Structure formats: structure tokens, C-alpha cells
Tab-separated table of N, CA, C and O in Angstrom:
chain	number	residue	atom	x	y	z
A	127	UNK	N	-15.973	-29.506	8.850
A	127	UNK	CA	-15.136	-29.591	7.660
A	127	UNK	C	-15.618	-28.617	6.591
A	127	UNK	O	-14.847	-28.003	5.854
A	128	UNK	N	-17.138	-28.501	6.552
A	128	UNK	CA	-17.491	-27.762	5.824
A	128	UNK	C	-17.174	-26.150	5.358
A	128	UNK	O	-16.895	-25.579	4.303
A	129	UNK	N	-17.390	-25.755	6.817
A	129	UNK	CA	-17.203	-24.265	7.415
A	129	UNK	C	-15.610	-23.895	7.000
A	129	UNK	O	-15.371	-22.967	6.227
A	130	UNK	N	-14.361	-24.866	7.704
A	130	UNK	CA	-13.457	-24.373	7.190
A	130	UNK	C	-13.098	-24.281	5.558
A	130	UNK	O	-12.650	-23.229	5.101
A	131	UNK	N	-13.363	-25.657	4.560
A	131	UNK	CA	-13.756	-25.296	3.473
A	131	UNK	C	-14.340	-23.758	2.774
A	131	UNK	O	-13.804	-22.997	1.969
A	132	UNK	N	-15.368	-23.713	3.316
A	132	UNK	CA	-16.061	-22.227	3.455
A	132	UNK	C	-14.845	-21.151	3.828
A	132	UNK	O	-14.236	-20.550	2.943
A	133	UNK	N	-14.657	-21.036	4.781
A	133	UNK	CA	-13.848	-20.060	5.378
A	133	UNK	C	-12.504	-19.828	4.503
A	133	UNK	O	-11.878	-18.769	4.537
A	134	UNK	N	-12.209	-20.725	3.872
A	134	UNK	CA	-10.640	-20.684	3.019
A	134	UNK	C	-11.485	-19.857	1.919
A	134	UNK	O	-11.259	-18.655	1.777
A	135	UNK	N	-12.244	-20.370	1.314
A	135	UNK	CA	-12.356	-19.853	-0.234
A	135	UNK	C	-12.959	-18.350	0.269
A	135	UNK	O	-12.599	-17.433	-0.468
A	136	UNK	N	-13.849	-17.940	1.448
A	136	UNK	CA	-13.677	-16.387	1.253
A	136	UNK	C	-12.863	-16.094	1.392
A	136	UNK	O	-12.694	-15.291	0.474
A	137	UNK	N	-11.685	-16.126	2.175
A	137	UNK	CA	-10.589	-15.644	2.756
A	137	UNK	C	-10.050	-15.442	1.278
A	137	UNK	O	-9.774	-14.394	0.693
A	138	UNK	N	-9.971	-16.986	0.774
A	138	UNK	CA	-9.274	-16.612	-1.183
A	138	UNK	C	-10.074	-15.415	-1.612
A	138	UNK	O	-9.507	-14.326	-1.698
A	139	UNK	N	-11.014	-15.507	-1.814
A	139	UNK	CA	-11.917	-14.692	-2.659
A	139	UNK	C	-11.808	-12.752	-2.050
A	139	UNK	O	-11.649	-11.745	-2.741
A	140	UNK	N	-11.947	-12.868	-0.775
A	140	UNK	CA	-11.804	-11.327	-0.465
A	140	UNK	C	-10.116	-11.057	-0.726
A	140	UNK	O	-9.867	-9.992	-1.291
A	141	UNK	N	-9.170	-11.756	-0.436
A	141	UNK	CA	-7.614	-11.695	-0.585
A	141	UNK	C	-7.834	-11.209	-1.994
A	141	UNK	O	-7.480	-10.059	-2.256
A	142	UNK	N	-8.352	-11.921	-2.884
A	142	UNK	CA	-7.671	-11.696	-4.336
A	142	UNK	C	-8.591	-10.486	-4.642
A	142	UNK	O	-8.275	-10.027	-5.740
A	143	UNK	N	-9.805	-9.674	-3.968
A	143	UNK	CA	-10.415	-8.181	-4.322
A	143	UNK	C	-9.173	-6.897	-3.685
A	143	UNK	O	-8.721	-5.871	-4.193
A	144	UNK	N	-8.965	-7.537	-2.447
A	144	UNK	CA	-7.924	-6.969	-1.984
A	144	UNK	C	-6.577	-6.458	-2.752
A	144	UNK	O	-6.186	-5.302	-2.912
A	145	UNK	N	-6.064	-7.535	-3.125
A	145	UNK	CA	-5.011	-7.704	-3.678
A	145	UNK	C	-5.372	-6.794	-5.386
A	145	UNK	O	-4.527	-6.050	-5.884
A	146	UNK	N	-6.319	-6.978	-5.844
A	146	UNK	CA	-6.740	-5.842	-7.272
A	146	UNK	C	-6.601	-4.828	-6.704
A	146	UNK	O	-5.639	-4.110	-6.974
A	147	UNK	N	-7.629	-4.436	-5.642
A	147	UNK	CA	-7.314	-2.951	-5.614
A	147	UNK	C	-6.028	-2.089	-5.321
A	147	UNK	O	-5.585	-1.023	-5.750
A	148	UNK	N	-5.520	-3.282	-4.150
A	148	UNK	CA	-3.995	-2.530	-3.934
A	148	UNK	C	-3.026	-2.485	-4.902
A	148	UNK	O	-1.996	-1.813	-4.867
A	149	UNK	N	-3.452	-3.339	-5.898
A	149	UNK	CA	-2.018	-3.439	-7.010
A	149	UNK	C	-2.475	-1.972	-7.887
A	149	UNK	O	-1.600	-1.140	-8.126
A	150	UNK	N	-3.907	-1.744	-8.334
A	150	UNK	CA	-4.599	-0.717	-8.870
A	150	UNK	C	-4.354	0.332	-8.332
A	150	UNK	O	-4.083	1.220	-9.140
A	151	UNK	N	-4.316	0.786	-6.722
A	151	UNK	CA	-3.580	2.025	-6.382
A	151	UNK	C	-2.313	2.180	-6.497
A	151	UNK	O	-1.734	3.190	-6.898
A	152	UNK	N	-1.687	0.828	-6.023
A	152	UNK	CA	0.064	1.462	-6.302
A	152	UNK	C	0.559	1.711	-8.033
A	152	UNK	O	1.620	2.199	-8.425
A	153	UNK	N	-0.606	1.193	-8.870
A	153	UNK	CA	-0.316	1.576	-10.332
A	153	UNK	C	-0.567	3.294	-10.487
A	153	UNK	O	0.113	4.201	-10.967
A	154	UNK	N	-1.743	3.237	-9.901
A	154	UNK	CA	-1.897	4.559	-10.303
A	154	UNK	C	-1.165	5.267	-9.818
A	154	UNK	O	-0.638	5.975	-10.677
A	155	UNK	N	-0.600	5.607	-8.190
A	155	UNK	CA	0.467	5.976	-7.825
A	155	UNK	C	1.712	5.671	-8.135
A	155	UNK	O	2.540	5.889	-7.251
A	156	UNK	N	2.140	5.166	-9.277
A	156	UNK	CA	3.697	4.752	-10.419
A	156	UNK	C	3.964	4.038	-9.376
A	156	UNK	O	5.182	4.087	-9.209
A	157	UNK	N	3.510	3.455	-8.652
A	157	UNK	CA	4.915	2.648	-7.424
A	157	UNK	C	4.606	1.551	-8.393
A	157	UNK	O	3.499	1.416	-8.916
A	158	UNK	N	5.688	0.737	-8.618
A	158	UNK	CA	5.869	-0.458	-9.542
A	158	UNK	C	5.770	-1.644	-8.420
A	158	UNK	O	6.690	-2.460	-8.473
A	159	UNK	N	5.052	-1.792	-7.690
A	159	UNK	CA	5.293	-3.800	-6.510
A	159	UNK	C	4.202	-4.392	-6.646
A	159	UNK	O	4.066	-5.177	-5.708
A	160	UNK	N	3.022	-4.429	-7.602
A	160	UNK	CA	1.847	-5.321	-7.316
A	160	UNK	C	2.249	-6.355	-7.525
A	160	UNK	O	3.248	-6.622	-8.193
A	161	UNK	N	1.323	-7.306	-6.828
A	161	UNK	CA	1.731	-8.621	-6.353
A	161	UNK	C	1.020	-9.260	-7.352
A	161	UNK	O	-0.036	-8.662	-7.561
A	162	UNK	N	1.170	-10.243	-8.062
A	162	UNK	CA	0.613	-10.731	-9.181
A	162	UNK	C	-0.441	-11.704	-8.209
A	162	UNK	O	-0.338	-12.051	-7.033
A	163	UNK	N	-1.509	-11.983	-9.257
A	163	UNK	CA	-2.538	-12.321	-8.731
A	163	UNK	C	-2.428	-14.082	-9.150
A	163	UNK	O	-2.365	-14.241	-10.369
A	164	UNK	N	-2.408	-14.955	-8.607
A	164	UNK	CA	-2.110	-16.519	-9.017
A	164	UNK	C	-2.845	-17.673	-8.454
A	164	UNK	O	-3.926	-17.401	-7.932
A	165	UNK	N	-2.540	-18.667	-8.460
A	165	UNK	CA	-3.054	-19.611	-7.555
A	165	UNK	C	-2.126	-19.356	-6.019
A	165	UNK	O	-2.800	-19.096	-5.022
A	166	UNK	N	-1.234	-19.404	-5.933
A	166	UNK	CA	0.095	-19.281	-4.936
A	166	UNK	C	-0.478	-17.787	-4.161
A	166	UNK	O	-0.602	-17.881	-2.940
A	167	UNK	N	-0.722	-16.847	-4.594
A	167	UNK	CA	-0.873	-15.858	-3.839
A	167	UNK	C	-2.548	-16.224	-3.319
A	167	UNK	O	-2.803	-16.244	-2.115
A	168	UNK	N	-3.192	-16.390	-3.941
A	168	UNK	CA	-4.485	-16.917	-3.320
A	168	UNK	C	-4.624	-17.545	-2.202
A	168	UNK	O	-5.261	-17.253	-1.191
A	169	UNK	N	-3.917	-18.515	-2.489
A	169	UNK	CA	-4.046	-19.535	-1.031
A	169	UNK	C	-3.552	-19.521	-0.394
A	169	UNK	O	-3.745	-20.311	0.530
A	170	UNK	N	-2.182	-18.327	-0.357
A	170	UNK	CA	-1.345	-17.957	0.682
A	170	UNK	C	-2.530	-16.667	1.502
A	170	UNK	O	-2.453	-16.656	2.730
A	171	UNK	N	-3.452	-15.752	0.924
A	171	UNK	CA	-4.240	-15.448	1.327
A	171	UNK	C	-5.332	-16.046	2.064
A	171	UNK	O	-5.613	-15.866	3.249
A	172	UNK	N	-5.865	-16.721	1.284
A	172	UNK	CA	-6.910	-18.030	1.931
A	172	UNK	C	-6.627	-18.654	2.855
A	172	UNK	O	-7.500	-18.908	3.685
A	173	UNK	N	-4.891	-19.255	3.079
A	173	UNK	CA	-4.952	-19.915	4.944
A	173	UNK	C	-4.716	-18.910	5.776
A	173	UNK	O	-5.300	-18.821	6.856
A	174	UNK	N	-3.726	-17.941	5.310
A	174	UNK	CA	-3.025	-17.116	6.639
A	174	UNK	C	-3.770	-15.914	6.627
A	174	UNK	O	-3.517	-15.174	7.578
A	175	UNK	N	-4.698	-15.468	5.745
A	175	UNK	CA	-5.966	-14.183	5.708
A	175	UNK	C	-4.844	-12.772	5.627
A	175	UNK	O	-3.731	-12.742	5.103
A	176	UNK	N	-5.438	-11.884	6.199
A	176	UNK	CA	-4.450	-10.786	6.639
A	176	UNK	C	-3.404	-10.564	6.407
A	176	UNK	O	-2.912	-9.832	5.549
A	177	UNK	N	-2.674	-11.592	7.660
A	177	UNK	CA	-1.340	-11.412	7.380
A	177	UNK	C	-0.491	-12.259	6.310
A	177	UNK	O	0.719	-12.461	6.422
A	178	UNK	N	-0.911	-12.503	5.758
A	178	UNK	CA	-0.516	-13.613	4.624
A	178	UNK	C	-0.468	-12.342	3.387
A	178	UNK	O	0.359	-12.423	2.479
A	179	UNK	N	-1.295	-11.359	3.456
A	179	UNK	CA	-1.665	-10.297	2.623
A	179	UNK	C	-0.461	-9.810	2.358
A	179	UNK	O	0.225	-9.737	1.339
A	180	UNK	N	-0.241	-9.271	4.212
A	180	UNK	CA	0.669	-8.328	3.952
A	180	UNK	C	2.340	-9.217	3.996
A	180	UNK	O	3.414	-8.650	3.793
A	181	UNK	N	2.204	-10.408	4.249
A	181	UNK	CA	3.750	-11.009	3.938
A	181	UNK	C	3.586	-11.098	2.206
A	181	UNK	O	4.710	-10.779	1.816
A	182	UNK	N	2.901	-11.321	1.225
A	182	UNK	CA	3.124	-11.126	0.204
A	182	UNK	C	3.545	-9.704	-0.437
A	182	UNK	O	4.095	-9.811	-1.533
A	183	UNK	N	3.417	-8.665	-0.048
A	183	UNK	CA	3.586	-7.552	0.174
A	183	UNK	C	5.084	-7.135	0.675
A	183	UNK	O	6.023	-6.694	0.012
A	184	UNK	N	5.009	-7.370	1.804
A	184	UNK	CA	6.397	-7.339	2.182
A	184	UNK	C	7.456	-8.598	1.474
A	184	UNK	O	8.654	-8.519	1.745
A	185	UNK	N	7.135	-9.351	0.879
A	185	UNK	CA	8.038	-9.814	0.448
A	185	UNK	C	8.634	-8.887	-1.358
A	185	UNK	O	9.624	-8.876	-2.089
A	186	UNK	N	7.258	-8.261	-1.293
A	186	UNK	CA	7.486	-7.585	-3.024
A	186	UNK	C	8.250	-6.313	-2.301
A	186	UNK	O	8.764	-5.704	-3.239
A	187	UNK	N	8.598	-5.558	-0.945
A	187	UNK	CA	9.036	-4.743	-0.839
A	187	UNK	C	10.506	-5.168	-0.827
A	187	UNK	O	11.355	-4.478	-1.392
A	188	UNK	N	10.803	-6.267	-0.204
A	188	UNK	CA	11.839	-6.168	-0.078
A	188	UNK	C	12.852	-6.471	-1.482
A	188	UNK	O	14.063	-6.257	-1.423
A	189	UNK	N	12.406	-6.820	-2.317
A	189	UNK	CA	12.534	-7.740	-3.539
A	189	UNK	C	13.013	-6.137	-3.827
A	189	UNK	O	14.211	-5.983	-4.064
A	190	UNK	N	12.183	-4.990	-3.822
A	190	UNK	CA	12.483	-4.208	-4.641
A	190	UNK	C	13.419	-3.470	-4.204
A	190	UNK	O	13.941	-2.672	-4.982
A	191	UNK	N	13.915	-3.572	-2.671
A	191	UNK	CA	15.405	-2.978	-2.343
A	191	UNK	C	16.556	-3.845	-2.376
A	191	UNK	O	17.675	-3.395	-2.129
């Protein structure tokens, strides 16, 4: 019980370094889609890791077409 405990909050914790830097390059590159940083995007990072990343992502792409 512990470990997965464990395992969520890095998963949160590297998701949301992740998630700064990529919003920080697409600023600097004018692309306007960073994904706001929240409780909701966290823990959508924290269970699904990775791909949870990039479905938040793809959901800001599609938003923007």
C-alpha cells in the first residue's frame, strides 16, 4: 500500500516538473496550449504517468482546433 502511495505522488511530482517545462517551451516558442498546472492535472498525471501527460496535451490540442 505503501509503495503505490509512493509511486502516485512521484508520478504527481515528476508530471507537474514536466508539465512546467513543457508549458515554458511552448511559451517561449508563442505556441499558446500550456496545460495549466492544478490538482486535476496532477493526478491525472500521478495515476496514468506518461500517457496521462500526453492525453492532457492532446486534449489542449484539440481544444485549440
Amino acid at each position: 500500500m505503501t509503495e503505490k502511495v509512493l509511486n502516485l505522488v512521484m508520478r504527481g511530482i515528476l508530471g507537474t516538473i514536466a508539465m512546467y517545462f513543457i508549458n515554458s517551451t511552448l511559451d517561449y516558442l508563442g505556441i499558446s496550449l500550456g496545460v495549466g498546472i492544478n490538482a486535476a492535472t496532477v493526478l491525472t498525471s500521478g495515476i496514468l504517468g506518461f500517457p496521462g501527460l500526453l492525453a492532457l496535451y492532446g486534449i489542449g490540442i484539440y481544444k485549440v482546433l
